[in-house]
Short mmCIF file of N, CA, C and O and ligand atoms in Angstrom, two decimals:
data_model
loop_
_atom_site.label_atom_id
_atom_site.label_comp_id
_atom_site.label_asym_id
_atom_site.label_seq_id
_atom_site.Cartn_x
_atom_site.Cartn_y
_atom_site.Cartn_z
N MET A 1 -2.31 2.03 -9.08
CA MET A 1 -1.99 1.14 -7.83
C MET A 1 -2.55 1.22 -6.91
O MET A 1 -3.00 1.99 -6.27
N ALA A 2 -3.52 0.17 -6.56
CA ALA A 2 -4.27 0.23 -5.03
C ALA A 2 -2.89 -0.64 -4.45
O ALA A 2 -2.58 -0.91 -4.40
N PHE A 3 -3.70 -0.12 -2.59
CA PHE A 3 -2.89 -0.55 -1.67
C PHE A 3 -3.39 -2.40 -1.32
O PHE A 3 -4.93 -2.88 -1.77
N VAL A 4 -3.03 -2.96 -0.66
CA VAL A 4 -3.05 -4.56 -0.97
C VAL A 4 -2.97 -5.09 0.60
O VAL A 4 -1.84 -4.18 1.08
N ILE A 5 -3.71 -5.80 1.22
CA ILE A 5 -3.66 -6.29 2.79
C ILE A 5 -3.02 -7.47 2.99
O ILE A 5 -3.67 -8.82 2.26
N SER A 6 -1.79 -7.58 3.70
CA SER A 6 -1.23 -9.49 3.27
C SER A 6 -1.66 -9.81 4.61
O SER A 6 -2.63 -9.81 5.50
N ASP A 7 -1.21 -11.04 4.76
CA ASP A 7 -1.92 -12.32 5.49
C ASP A 7 -1.30 -11.63 6.97
O ASP A 7 -2.07 -12.61 8.38
N GLU A 8 -0.13 -11.16 7.41
CA GLU A 8 0.17 -10.39 8.55
C GLU A 8 -1.35 -10.08 9.20
O GLU A 8 -0.71 -9.63 10.94
N CYS A 9 -2.38 -9.56 8.85
CA CYS A 9 -3.60 -8.50 8.60
C CYS A 9 -4.61 -9.54 10.07
O CYS A 9 -4.36 -10.89 10.17
N ILE A 10 -4.44 -8.79 11.08
CA ILE A 10 -5.32 -9.60 12.67
C ILE A 10 -6.72 -9.14 12.73
O ILE A 10 -6.98 -9.06 13.73
N SER A 11 -6.88 -8.69 11.65
CA SER A 11 -8.24 -8.33 11.70
C SER A 11 -9.07 -7.22 12.39
O SER A 11 -10.04 -7.77 13.34
N CYS A 12 -8.34 -5.99 13.12
CA CYS A 12 -8.51 -5.61 14.11
C CYS A 12 -9.97 -4.22 14.11
O CYS A 12 -11.11 -3.98 14.41
N GLY A 13 -9.48 -3.95 11.91
CA GLY A 13 -10.21 -3.37 11.54
C GLY A 13 -10.01 -1.91 11.64
O GLY A 13 -10.80 -0.99 11.37
N ALA A 14 -9.19 -1.18 12.23
CA ALA A 14 -8.77 0.21 12.29
C ALA A 14 -8.35 0.50 10.78
O ALA A 14 -8.89 1.62 10.60
N CYS A 15 -8.47 -0.18 9.93
CA CYS A 15 -8.14 0.59 8.62
C CYS A 15 -9.33 0.80 8.13
O CYS A 15 -9.41 1.69 7.35
N ALA A 16 -10.07 -0.15 8.25
CA ALA A 16 -11.52 0.04 7.42
C ALA A 16 -12.16 1.63 8.33
O ALA A 16 -12.84 2.35 7.35
N ALA A 17 -12.12 1.70 9.40
CA ALA A 17 -12.68 2.69 10.17
C ALA A 17 -11.82 3.96 9.37
O ALA A 17 -12.44 5.15 9.16
N ASP A 18 -10.54 4.13 9.09
CA ASP A 18 -9.75 5.38 8.38
C ASP A 18 -9.85 5.61 6.68
O ASP A 18 -9.39 6.51 6.64
N CYS A 19 -10.12 4.72 6.26
CA CYS A 19 -10.13 4.19 4.74
C CYS A 19 -11.52 5.42 4.27
O CYS A 19 -12.94 5.46 4.60
N PRO A 20 -10.99 6.72 3.94
CA PRO A 20 -11.96 7.65 3.05
C PRO A 20 -12.86 7.11 2.47
O PRO A 20 -13.90 8.02 2.03
N VAL A 21 -13.25 6.51 1.56
CA VAL A 21 -13.44 5.64 0.21
C VAL A 21 -14.36 4.59 0.73
O VAL A 21 -15.41 3.99 -0.08
N GLY A 22 -14.45 4.07 2.23
CA GLY A 22 -14.78 2.48 2.43
C GLY A 22 -14.71 1.84 1.45
O GLY A 22 -15.27 0.46 1.17
N ALA A 23 -13.19 1.46 1.13
CA ALA A 23 -12.98 0.20 0.40
C ALA A 23 -12.63 -0.64 1.06
O ALA A 23 -11.96 -1.34 0.27
N ILE A 24 -12.25 -0.54 2.07
CA ILE A 24 -12.03 -1.69 3.35
C ILE A 24 -12.93 -2.32 3.76
O ILE A 24 -13.79 -2.00 4.67
N SER A 25 -13.47 -3.94 3.72
CA SER A 25 -13.62 -4.74 4.32
C SER A 25 -13.32 -5.92 4.79
O SER A 25 -12.20 -6.32 4.56
N GLU A 26 -14.27 -6.64 6.11
CA GLU A 26 -13.72 -7.85 6.61
C GLU A 26 -14.35 -9.17 5.51
O GLU A 26 -14.73 -9.47 4.96
N GLY A 27 -13.10 -9.66 5.19
CA GLY A 27 -13.10 -11.01 4.55
C GLY A 27 -12.96 -12.28 5.54
O GLY A 27 -13.01 -12.10 6.56
N SER A 28 -12.49 -13.40 4.95
CA SER A 28 -12.48 -14.01 5.78
C SER A 28 -11.14 -14.82 6.06
O SER A 28 -9.70 -14.83 4.85
N GLY A 29 -10.21 -14.09 7.60
CA GLY A 29 -9.25 -14.69 7.92
C GLY A 29 -8.57 -13.43 8.06
O GLY A 29 -7.74 -13.29 8.04
N LYS A 30 -8.88 -11.88 7.18
CA LYS A 30 -7.81 -10.68 7.05
C LYS A 30 -9.01 -9.95 6.46
O LYS A 30 -9.99 -10.00 5.95
N TYR A 31 -8.85 -8.47 6.47
CA TYR A 31 -9.55 -7.77 5.14
C TYR A 31 -8.73 -7.70 4.42
O TYR A 31 -7.63 -8.12 4.16
N GLU A 32 -10.15 -7.41 3.63
CA GLU A 32 -9.41 -6.72 2.06
C GLU A 32 -9.88 -5.53 1.62
O GLU A 32 -10.81 -4.91 2.07
N ILE A 33 -9.07 -4.79 0.44
CA ILE A 33 -9.51 -3.63 -0.05
C ILE A 33 -9.84 -4.01 -1.33
O ILE A 33 -9.42 -4.60 -2.44
N ASP A 34 -11.14 -3.29 -1.68
CA ASP A 34 -11.77 -3.28 -3.23
C ASP A 34 -10.68 -2.32 -4.47
O ASP A 34 -10.36 -1.27 -3.69
N ALA A 35 -10.09 -2.99 -4.84
CA ALA A 35 -8.97 -1.98 -5.80
C ALA A 35 -9.90 -1.07 -6.72
O ALA A 35 -8.96 -0.26 -6.86
N ASP A 36 -11.12 -1.56 -6.92
CA ASP A 36 -11.15 -0.80 -7.82
C ASP A 36 -12.06 0.75 -7.13
O ASP A 36 -11.88 2.26 -7.61
N THR A 37 -12.05 0.81 -5.97
CA THR A 37 -12.18 1.88 -4.99
C THR A 37 -10.95 2.26 -4.14
O THR A 37 -11.41 3.85 -4.18
N CYS A 38 -10.21 1.97 -3.94
CA CYS A 38 -9.19 2.49 -3.37
C CYS A 38 -8.40 3.55 -4.06
O CYS A 38 -8.11 3.68 -5.45
N ILE A 39 -8.02 5.24 -3.78
CA ILE A 39 -7.91 5.83 -4.14
C ILE A 39 -5.97 6.12 -3.47
O ILE A 39 -5.55 7.59 -3.88
N ASP A 40 -5.79 5.29 -3.09
CA ASP A 40 -4.19 5.30 -3.03
C ASP A 40 -3.43 6.48 -2.00
O ASP A 40 -2.52 6.85 -2.42
N CYS A 41 -4.66 6.99 -0.88
CA CYS A 41 -4.32 7.59 -0.09
C CYS A 41 -3.14 7.23 1.35
O CYS A 41 -2.76 8.01 1.46
N GLY A 42 -3.14 5.63 1.54
CA GLY A 42 -1.73 5.20 2.42
C GLY A 42 -2.59 5.45 4.15
O GLY A 42 -2.22 4.64 4.70
N SER A 43 -3.86 6.09 4.23
CA SER A 43 -4.69 5.82 5.70
C SER A 43 -4.51 4.73 6.05
O SER A 43 -3.93 4.60 7.22
N CYS A 44 -4.74 3.62 5.73
CA CYS A 44 -5.01 1.90 5.83
C CYS A 44 -3.71 2.02 6.17
O CYS A 44 -3.17 1.35 7.28
N ALA A 45 -2.70 2.07 5.54
CA ALA A 45 -1.27 1.60 5.90
C ALA A 45 -0.85 2.58 7.62
O ALA A 45 -0.25 1.84 8.01
N GLY A 46 -0.69 3.87 7.74
CA GLY A 46 -0.96 4.66 8.86
C GLY A 46 -1.18 4.01 10.05
O GLY A 46 -1.03 3.98 11.31
N ALA A 47 -3.27 3.70 9.57
CA ALA A 47 -3.16 2.96 10.50
C ALA A 47 -3.12 1.88 11.26
O ALA A 47 -3.49 1.56 12.32
N CYS A 48 -2.59 0.89 10.61
CA CYS A 48 -2.54 -0.23 10.75
C CYS A 48 -1.03 -1.08 12.08
O CYS A 48 -0.14 -0.80 12.21
N PRO A 49 -1.57 -1.46 12.94
CA PRO A 49 -1.06 -2.19 14.09
C PRO A 49 -0.13 -3.12 13.53
O PRO A 49 1.68 -3.03 14.13
N VAL A 50 0.28 -3.68 12.58
CA VAL A 50 1.25 -4.67 11.89
C VAL A 50 1.74 -4.42 10.65
O VAL A 50 2.30 -5.71 10.37
N GLY A 51 1.40 -3.03 10.31
CA GLY A 51 2.05 -2.89 8.66
C GLY A 51 1.81 -4.06 7.53
O GLY A 51 2.33 -4.13 6.60
N ALA A 52 0.32 -3.88 7.66
CA ALA A 52 -0.22 -5.26 6.36
C ALA A 52 -0.33 -4.34 5.22
O ALA A 52 -0.43 -5.36 4.26
N PRO A 53 -0.84 -3.72 5.27
CA PRO A 53 -1.26 -2.86 4.32
C PRO A 53 -0.28 -2.70 3.28
O PRO A 53 0.86 -1.91 4.17
N ALA A 54 0.10 -2.32 2.12
CA ALA A 54 0.99 -1.97 1.34
C ALA A 54 0.70 -1.58 0.07
O ALA A 54 -0.34 -2.35 -0.68
N GLN A 55 1.17 -0.99 -0.95
CA GLN A 55 1.17 -0.41 -2.14
C GLN A 55 1.21 -1.80 -3.17
O GLN A 55 2.97 -1.98 -2.80
N ALA A 56 0.84 -2.17 -3.62
CA ALA A 56 0.89 -3.37 -4.50
C ALA A 56 1.60 -2.92 -5.50
O ALA A 56 1.80 -1.88 -6.05
FE1 SF4 B 1 -8.39 3.24 1.28
FE2 SF4 B 1 -6.65 5.61 1.49
FE3 SF4 B 1 -6.60 2.11 1.99
FE4 SF4 B 1 -7.28 3.15 -0.70
S1 SF4 B 1 -5.06 3.64 0.70
S2 SF4 B 1 -7.57 1.37 1.13
S3 SF4 B 1 -8.51 4.81 -0.16
S4 SF4 B 1 -7.36 4.37 3.09
FE1 SF4 B 2 -5.74 -5.94 9.35
FE2 SF4 B 2 -3.93 -3.50 9.93
FE3 SF4 B 2 -6.52 -3.76 8.76
FE4 SF4 B 2 -6.14 -4.07 11.56
S1 SF4 B 2 -5.34 -2.35 10.25
S2 SF4 B 2 -7.70 -4.89 9.68
S3 SF4 B 2 -4.65 -5.61 11.11
S4 SF4 B 2 -4.78 -4.50 7.95
#
């Protein structure tokens, strides 16, 4: 199960900088996680100021 970023995302980029496997990239309107690359470490959830990433 990968992490997923909700619509609460404000596109600050903090999660992408903290992802150890480069699974996060900027999408249209919010950042997105590549489910096939994500290793479920939870770093993005810890880095996000608005709690947008959550385990799916
Ligand atoms: Fe990257 Fe970890 Fe977040 Fe998955 S849970 S997107 S590996 S920071
Ligand atoms: Fe969006 Fe949170 Fe990532 Fe910032 S840290 S880009 S608000 S998901």
